[in-house]
mmCIF file of C-alpha atoms in Angstrom:
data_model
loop_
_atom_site.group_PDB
_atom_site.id
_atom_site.type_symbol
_atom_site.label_atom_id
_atom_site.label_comp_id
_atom_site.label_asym_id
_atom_site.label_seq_id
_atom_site.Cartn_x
_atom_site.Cartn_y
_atom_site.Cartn_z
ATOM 1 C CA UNK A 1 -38.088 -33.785 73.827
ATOM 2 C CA UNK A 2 -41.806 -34.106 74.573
ATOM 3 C CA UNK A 3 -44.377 -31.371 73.765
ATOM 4 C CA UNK A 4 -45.480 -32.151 77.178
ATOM 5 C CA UNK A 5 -43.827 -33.352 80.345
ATOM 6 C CA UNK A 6 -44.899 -34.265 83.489
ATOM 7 C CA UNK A 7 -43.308 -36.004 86.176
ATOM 8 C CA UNK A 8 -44.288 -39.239 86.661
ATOM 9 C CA UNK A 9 -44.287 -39.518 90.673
ATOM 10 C CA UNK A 10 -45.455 -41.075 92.449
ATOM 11 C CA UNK A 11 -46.319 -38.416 94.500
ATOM 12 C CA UNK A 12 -47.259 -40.050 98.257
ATOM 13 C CA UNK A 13 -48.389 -37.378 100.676
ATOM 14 C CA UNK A 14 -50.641 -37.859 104.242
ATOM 15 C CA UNK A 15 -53.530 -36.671 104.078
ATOM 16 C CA UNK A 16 -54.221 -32.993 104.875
ATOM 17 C CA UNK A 17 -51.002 -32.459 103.208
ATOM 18 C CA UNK A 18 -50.263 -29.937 100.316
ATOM 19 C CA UNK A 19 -48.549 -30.939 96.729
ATOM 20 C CA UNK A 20 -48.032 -29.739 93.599
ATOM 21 C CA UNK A 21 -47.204 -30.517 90.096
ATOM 22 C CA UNK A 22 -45.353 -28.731 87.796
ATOM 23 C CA UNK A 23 -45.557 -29.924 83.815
ATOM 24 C CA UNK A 24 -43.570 -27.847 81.007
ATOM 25 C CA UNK A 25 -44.217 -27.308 77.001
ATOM 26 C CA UNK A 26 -42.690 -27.129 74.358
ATOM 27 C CA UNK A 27 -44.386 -24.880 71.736
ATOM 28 C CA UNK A 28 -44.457 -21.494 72.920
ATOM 29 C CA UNK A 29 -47.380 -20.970 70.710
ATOM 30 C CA UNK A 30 -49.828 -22.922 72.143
ATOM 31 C CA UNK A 31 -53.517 -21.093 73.424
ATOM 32 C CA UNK A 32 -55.168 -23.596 76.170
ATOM 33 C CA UNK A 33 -54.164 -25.418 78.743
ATOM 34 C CA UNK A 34 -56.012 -27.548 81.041
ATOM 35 C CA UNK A 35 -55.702 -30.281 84.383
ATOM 36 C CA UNK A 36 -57.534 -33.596 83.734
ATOM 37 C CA UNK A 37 -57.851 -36.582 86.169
ATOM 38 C CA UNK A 38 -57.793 -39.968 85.791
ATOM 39 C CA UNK A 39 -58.292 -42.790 88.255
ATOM 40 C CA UNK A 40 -56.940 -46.204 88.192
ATOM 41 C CA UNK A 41 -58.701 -47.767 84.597
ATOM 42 C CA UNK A 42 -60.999 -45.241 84.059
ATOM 43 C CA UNK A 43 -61.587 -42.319 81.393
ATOM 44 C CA UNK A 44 -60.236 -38.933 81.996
ATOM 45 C CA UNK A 45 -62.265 -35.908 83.268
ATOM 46 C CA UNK A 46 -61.620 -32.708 83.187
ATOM 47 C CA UNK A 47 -60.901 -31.046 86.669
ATOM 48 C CA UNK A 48 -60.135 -27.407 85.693
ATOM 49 C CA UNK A 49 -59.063 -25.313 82.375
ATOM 50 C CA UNK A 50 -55.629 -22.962 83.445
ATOM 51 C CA UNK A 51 -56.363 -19.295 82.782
ATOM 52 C CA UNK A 52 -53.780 -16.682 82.240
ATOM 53 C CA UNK A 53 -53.721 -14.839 85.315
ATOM 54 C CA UNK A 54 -54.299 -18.612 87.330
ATOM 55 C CA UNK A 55 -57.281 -19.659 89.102
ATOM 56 C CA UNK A 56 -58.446 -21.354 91.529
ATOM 57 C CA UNK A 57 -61.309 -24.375 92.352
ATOM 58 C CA UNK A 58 -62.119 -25.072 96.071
ATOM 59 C CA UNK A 59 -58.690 -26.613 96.860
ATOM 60 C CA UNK A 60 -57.381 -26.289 93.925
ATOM 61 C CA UNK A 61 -55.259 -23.747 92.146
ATOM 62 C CA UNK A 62 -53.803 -23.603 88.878
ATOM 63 C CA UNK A 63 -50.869 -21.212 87.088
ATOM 64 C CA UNK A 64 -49.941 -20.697 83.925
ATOM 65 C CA UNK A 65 -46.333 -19.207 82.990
ATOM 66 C CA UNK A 66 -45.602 -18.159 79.862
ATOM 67 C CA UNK A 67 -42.413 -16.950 80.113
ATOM 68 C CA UNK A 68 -41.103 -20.385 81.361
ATOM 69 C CA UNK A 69 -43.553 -22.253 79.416
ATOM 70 C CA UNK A 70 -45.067 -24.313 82.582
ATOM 71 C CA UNK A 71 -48.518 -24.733 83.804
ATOM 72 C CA UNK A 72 -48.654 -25.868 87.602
ATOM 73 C CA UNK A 73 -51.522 -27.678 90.325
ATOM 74 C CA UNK A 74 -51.539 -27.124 93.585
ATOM 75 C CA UNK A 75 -54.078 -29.261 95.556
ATOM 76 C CA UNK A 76 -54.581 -27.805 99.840
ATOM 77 C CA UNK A 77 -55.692 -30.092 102.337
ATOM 78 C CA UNK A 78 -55.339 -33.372 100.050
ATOM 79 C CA UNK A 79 -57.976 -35.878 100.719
ATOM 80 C CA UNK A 80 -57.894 -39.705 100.264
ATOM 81 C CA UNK A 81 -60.351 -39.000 97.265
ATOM 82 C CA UNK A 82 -57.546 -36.962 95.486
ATOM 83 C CA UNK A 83 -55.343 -39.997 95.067
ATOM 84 C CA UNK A 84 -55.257 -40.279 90.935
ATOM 85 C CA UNK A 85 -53.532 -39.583 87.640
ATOM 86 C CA UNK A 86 -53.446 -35.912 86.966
ATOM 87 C CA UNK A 87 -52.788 -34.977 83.206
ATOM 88 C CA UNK A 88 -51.415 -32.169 81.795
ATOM 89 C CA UNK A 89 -52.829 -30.740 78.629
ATOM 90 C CA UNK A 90 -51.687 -28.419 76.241
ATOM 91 C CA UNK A 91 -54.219 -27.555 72.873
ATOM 92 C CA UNK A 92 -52.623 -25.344 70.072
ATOM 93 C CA UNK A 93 -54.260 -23.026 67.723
ATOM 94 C CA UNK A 94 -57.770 -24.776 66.663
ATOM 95 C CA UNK A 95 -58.179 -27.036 69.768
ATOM 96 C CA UNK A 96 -57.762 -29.881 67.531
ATOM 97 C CA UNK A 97 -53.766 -30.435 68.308
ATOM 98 C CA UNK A 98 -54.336 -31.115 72.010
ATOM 99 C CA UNK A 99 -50.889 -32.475 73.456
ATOM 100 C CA UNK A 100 -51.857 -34.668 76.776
ATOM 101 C CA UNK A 101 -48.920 -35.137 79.300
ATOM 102 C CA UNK A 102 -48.062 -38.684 80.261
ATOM 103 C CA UNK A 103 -49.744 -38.015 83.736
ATOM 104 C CA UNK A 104 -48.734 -37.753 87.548
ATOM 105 C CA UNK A 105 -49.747 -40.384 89.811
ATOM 106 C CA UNK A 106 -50.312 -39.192 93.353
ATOM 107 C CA UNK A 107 -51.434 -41.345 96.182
ATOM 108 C CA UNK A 108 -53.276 -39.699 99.367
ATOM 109 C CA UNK A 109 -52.518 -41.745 102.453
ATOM 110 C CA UNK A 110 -54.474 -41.804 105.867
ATOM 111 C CA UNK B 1 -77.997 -38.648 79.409
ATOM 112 C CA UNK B 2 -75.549 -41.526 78.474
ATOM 113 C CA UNK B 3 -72.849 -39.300 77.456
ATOM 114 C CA UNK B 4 -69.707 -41.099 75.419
ATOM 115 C CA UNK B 5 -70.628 -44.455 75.456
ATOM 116 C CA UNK B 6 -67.883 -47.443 73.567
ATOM 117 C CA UNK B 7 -68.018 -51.042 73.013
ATOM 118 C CA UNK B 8 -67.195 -53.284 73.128
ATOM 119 C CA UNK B 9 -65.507 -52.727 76.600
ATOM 120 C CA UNK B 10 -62.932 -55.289 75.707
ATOM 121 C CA UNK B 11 -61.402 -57.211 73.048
ATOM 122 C CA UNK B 12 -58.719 -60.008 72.141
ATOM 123 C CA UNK B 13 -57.665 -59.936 68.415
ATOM 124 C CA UNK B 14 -55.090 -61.935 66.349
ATOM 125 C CA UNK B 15 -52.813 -60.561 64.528
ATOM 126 C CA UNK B 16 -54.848 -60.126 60.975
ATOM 127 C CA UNK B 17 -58.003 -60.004 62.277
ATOM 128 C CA UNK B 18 -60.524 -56.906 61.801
ATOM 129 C CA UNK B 19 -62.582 -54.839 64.012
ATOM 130 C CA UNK B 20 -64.676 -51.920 64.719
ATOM 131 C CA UNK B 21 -64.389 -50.175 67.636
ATOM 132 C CA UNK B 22 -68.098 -48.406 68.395
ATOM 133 C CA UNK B 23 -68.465 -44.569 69.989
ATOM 134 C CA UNK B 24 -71.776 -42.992 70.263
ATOM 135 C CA UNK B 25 -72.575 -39.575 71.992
ATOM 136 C CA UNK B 26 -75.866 -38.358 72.834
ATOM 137 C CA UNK B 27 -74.727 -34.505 73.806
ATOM 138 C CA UNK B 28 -75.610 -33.345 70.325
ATOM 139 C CA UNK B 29 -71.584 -32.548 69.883
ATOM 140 C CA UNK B 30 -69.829 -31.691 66.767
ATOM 141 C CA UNK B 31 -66.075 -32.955 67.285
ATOM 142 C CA UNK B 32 -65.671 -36.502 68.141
ATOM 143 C CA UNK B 33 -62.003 -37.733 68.878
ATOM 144 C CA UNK B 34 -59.981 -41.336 68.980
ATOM 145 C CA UNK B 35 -57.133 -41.763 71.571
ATOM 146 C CA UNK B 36 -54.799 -44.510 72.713
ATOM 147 C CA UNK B 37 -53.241 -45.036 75.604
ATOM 148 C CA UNK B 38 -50.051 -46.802 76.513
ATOM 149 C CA UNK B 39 -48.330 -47.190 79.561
ATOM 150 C CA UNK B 40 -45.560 -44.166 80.419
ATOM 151 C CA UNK B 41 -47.120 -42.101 77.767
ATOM 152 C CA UNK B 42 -50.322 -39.622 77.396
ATOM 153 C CA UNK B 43 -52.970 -40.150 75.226
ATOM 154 C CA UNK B 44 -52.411 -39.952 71.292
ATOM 155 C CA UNK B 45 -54.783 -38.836 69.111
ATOM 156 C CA UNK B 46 -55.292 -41.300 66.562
ATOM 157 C CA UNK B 47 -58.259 -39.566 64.332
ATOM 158 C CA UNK B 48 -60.718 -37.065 64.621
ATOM 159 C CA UNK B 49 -63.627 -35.357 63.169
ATOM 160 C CA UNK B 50 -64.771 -32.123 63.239
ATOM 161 C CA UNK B 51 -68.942 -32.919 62.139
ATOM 162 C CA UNK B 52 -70.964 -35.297 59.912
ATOM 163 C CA UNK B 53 -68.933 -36.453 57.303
ATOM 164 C CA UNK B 54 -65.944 -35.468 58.278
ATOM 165 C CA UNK B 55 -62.719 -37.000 59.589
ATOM 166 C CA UNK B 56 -59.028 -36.203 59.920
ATOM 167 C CA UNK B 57 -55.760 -37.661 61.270
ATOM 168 C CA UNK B 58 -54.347 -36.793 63.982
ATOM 169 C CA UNK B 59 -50.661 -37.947 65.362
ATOM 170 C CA UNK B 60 -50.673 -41.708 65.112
ATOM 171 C CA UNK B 61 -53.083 -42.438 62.418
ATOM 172 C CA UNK B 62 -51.668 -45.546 60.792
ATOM 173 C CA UNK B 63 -53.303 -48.785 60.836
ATOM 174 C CA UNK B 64 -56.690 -47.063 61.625
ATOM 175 C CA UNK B 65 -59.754 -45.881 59.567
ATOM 176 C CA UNK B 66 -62.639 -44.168 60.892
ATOM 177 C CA UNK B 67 -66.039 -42.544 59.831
ATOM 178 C CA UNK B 68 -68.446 -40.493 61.199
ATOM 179 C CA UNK B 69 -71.911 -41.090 59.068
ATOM 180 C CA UNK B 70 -73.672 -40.028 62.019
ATOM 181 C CA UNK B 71 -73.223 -37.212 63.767
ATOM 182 C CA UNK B 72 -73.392 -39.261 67.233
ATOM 183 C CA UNK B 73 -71.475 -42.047 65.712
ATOM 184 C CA UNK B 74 -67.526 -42.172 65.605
ATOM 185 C CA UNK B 75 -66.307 -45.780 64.500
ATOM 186 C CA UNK B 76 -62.590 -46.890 64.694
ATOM 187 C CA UNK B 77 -61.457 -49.083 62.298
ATOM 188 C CA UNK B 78 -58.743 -52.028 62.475
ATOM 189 C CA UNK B 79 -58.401 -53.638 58.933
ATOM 190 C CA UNK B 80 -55.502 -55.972 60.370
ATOM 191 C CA UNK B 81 -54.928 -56.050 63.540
ATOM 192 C CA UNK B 82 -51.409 -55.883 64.770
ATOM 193 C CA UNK B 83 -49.522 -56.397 68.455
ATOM 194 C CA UNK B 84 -48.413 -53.001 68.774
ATOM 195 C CA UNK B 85 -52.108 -51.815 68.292
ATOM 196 C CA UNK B 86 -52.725 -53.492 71.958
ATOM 197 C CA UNK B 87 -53.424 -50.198 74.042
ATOM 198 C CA UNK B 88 -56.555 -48.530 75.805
ATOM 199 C CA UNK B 89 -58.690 -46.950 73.114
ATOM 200 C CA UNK B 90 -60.972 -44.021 74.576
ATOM 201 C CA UNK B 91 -63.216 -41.850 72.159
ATOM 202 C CA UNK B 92 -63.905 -38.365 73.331
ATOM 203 C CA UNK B 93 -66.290 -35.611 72.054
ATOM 204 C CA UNK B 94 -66.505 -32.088 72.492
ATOM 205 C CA UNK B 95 -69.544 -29.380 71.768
ATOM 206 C CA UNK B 96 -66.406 -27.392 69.340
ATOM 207 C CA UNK B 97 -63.252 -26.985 68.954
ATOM 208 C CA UNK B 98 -61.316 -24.044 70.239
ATOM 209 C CA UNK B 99 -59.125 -22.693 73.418
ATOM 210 C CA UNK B 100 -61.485 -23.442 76.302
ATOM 211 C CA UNK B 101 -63.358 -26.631 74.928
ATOM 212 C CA UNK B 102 -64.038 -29.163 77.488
ATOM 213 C CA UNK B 103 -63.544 -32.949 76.131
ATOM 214 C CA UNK B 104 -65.921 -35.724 77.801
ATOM 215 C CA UNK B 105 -64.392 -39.044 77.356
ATOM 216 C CA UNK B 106 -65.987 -42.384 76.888
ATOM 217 C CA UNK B 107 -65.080 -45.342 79.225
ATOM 218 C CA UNK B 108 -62.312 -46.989 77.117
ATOM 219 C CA UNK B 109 -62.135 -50.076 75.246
ATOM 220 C CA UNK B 110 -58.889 -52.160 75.900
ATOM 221 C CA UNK B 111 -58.010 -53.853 73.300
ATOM 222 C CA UNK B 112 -55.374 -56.947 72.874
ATOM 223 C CA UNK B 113 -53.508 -58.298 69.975
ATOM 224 C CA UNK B 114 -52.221 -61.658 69.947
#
C-alpha cells in the first residue's frame, strides 16, 4: 500500500462547477499535511497547508480527518485556470520525511 | 529574487556517463532537497540536506551523490548513469524543516538515459 494515495482522475468538470479530492495515509503518525499544484511540465507550488480544524483559501477549502486518516480539497466555482495536477502531501515528524501523493489531474472545461 | 534555479534544463546521457545536476537558491534557506519524478508516481526524495555541510538520504538514494559546500548550492551527482535514472529531477529548498514548512521548487531538469 502507498503512504499516500490519490486518485488519479482525470477529473473533467464545466466550468463554474464544484469538485473535490479526497487522498488517504497511511501512517497515523504523521504532523503536516499540505495541497500542492502542478501544471503540465512545470515545478510544484504550494497552494495551501491543511490545518486541523480545515481551512479555507478564496475558493478553496481543505479538511483534515484524523480518525479516517484522509485530507480532502474542495475547489467552488472552478475556473479554466484551475485545470492542473493537485498533490497530496503528507510530512512526518521532522518535516524531512515528506510523502507526496502521485497527484490528481483535473481539467476545467468552458 | 531568482528563487530555486537548476541546470541544465535538460540532458541526454549514455548509460556510463557522469553528470552533475546544478541547484542554487538565493532565499538564504537552510534545507535544500532532490526529487524525481516518474510518471504514475509522486515525487521521491532522493537526498537532502539540512545546512552547509550537510547531506542525508532520503527514500531512493542509490546511484546518486550530492554535496552542499555552499549553503545556496545543492549538486546531484550521477557517477554512471543508468536508464532507469531517466525521470524529472526538481531540487527544492525550504527556510527549515518542521510541520508547516513551505517547499519552493526549482523548474526541473529532465534528464534521459540512453
Amino acid at each position: 500500500r502507498k503512504e499516500v494515495e490519490q486518485d488519479p482522475g482525470p477529473f473533467n468538470v464545466p466550468e463554474g462547477a464544484t469538485v473535490a479530492f479526497n487522498c488517504t495515509y497511511s501512517n497515523s503518525a504523521s504532523q503536516s499535511f499540505f495541497w500542492y499544484r502542478q501544471d503540465c511540465r512545470k515545478e510544484p507550488k504550494l497552494l495551501m497547508s491543511v490545518y486541523s480544524s480545515g481551512n479555507e483559501d478564496g475558493r478553496f477549502t481543505a479538511q483534515l480527518n484524523r480518525a479516517s486518516q484522509y485530507i480532502s480539497l474542495l475547489i467552488r466555482d472552478s475556473k479554466l485556470s484551475d485545470s492542473a495536477t493537485y498533490l497530496c502531501v503528507v510530512g512526518n515528524t521532522g518535516g524531512f520525511k515528506t510523502i507526496f501523493g502521485a497527484g490528481t489531474r483535473l481539467f476545467v472545461k468552458a | 529574487n531568482a528563487g530555486v534555479t537548476q541546470t541544465p534544463k535538460f540532458r541526454v546521457l549514455k548509460t556510463g556517463q557522469s553528470m552533475t545536476l546544478l541547484c542554487a537558491q538565493d532565499m538564504n534557506h537552510e534545507y535544500m532537497y532532490w526529487y524525481r519524478q516518474d510518471p504514475g508516481m509522486g515525487l521521491r526524495l532522493i537526498h537532502y540536506s539540512v545546512g552547509e555541510g550537510t547531506t542525508a538520504k532520503g527514500e531512493v538514494p542509490d546511484g546518486y551523490n550530492v554535496s552542499r559546500l555552499k549553503k545556496q548550492n545543492f549538486l546531484l551527482g550521477l557517477e554512471s548513469a543508468a536508464p532507469s535514472q531517466t525521470s524529472v529531477y526538481f531540487c527544492a529548498s525550504s527556510l527549515a524543516g518542521g510541520d508547516h514548512n513551505e517547499q519552493f521548487f526549482g523548474p526541473g531538469t529532465r534528464l534521459t538515459v540512453l
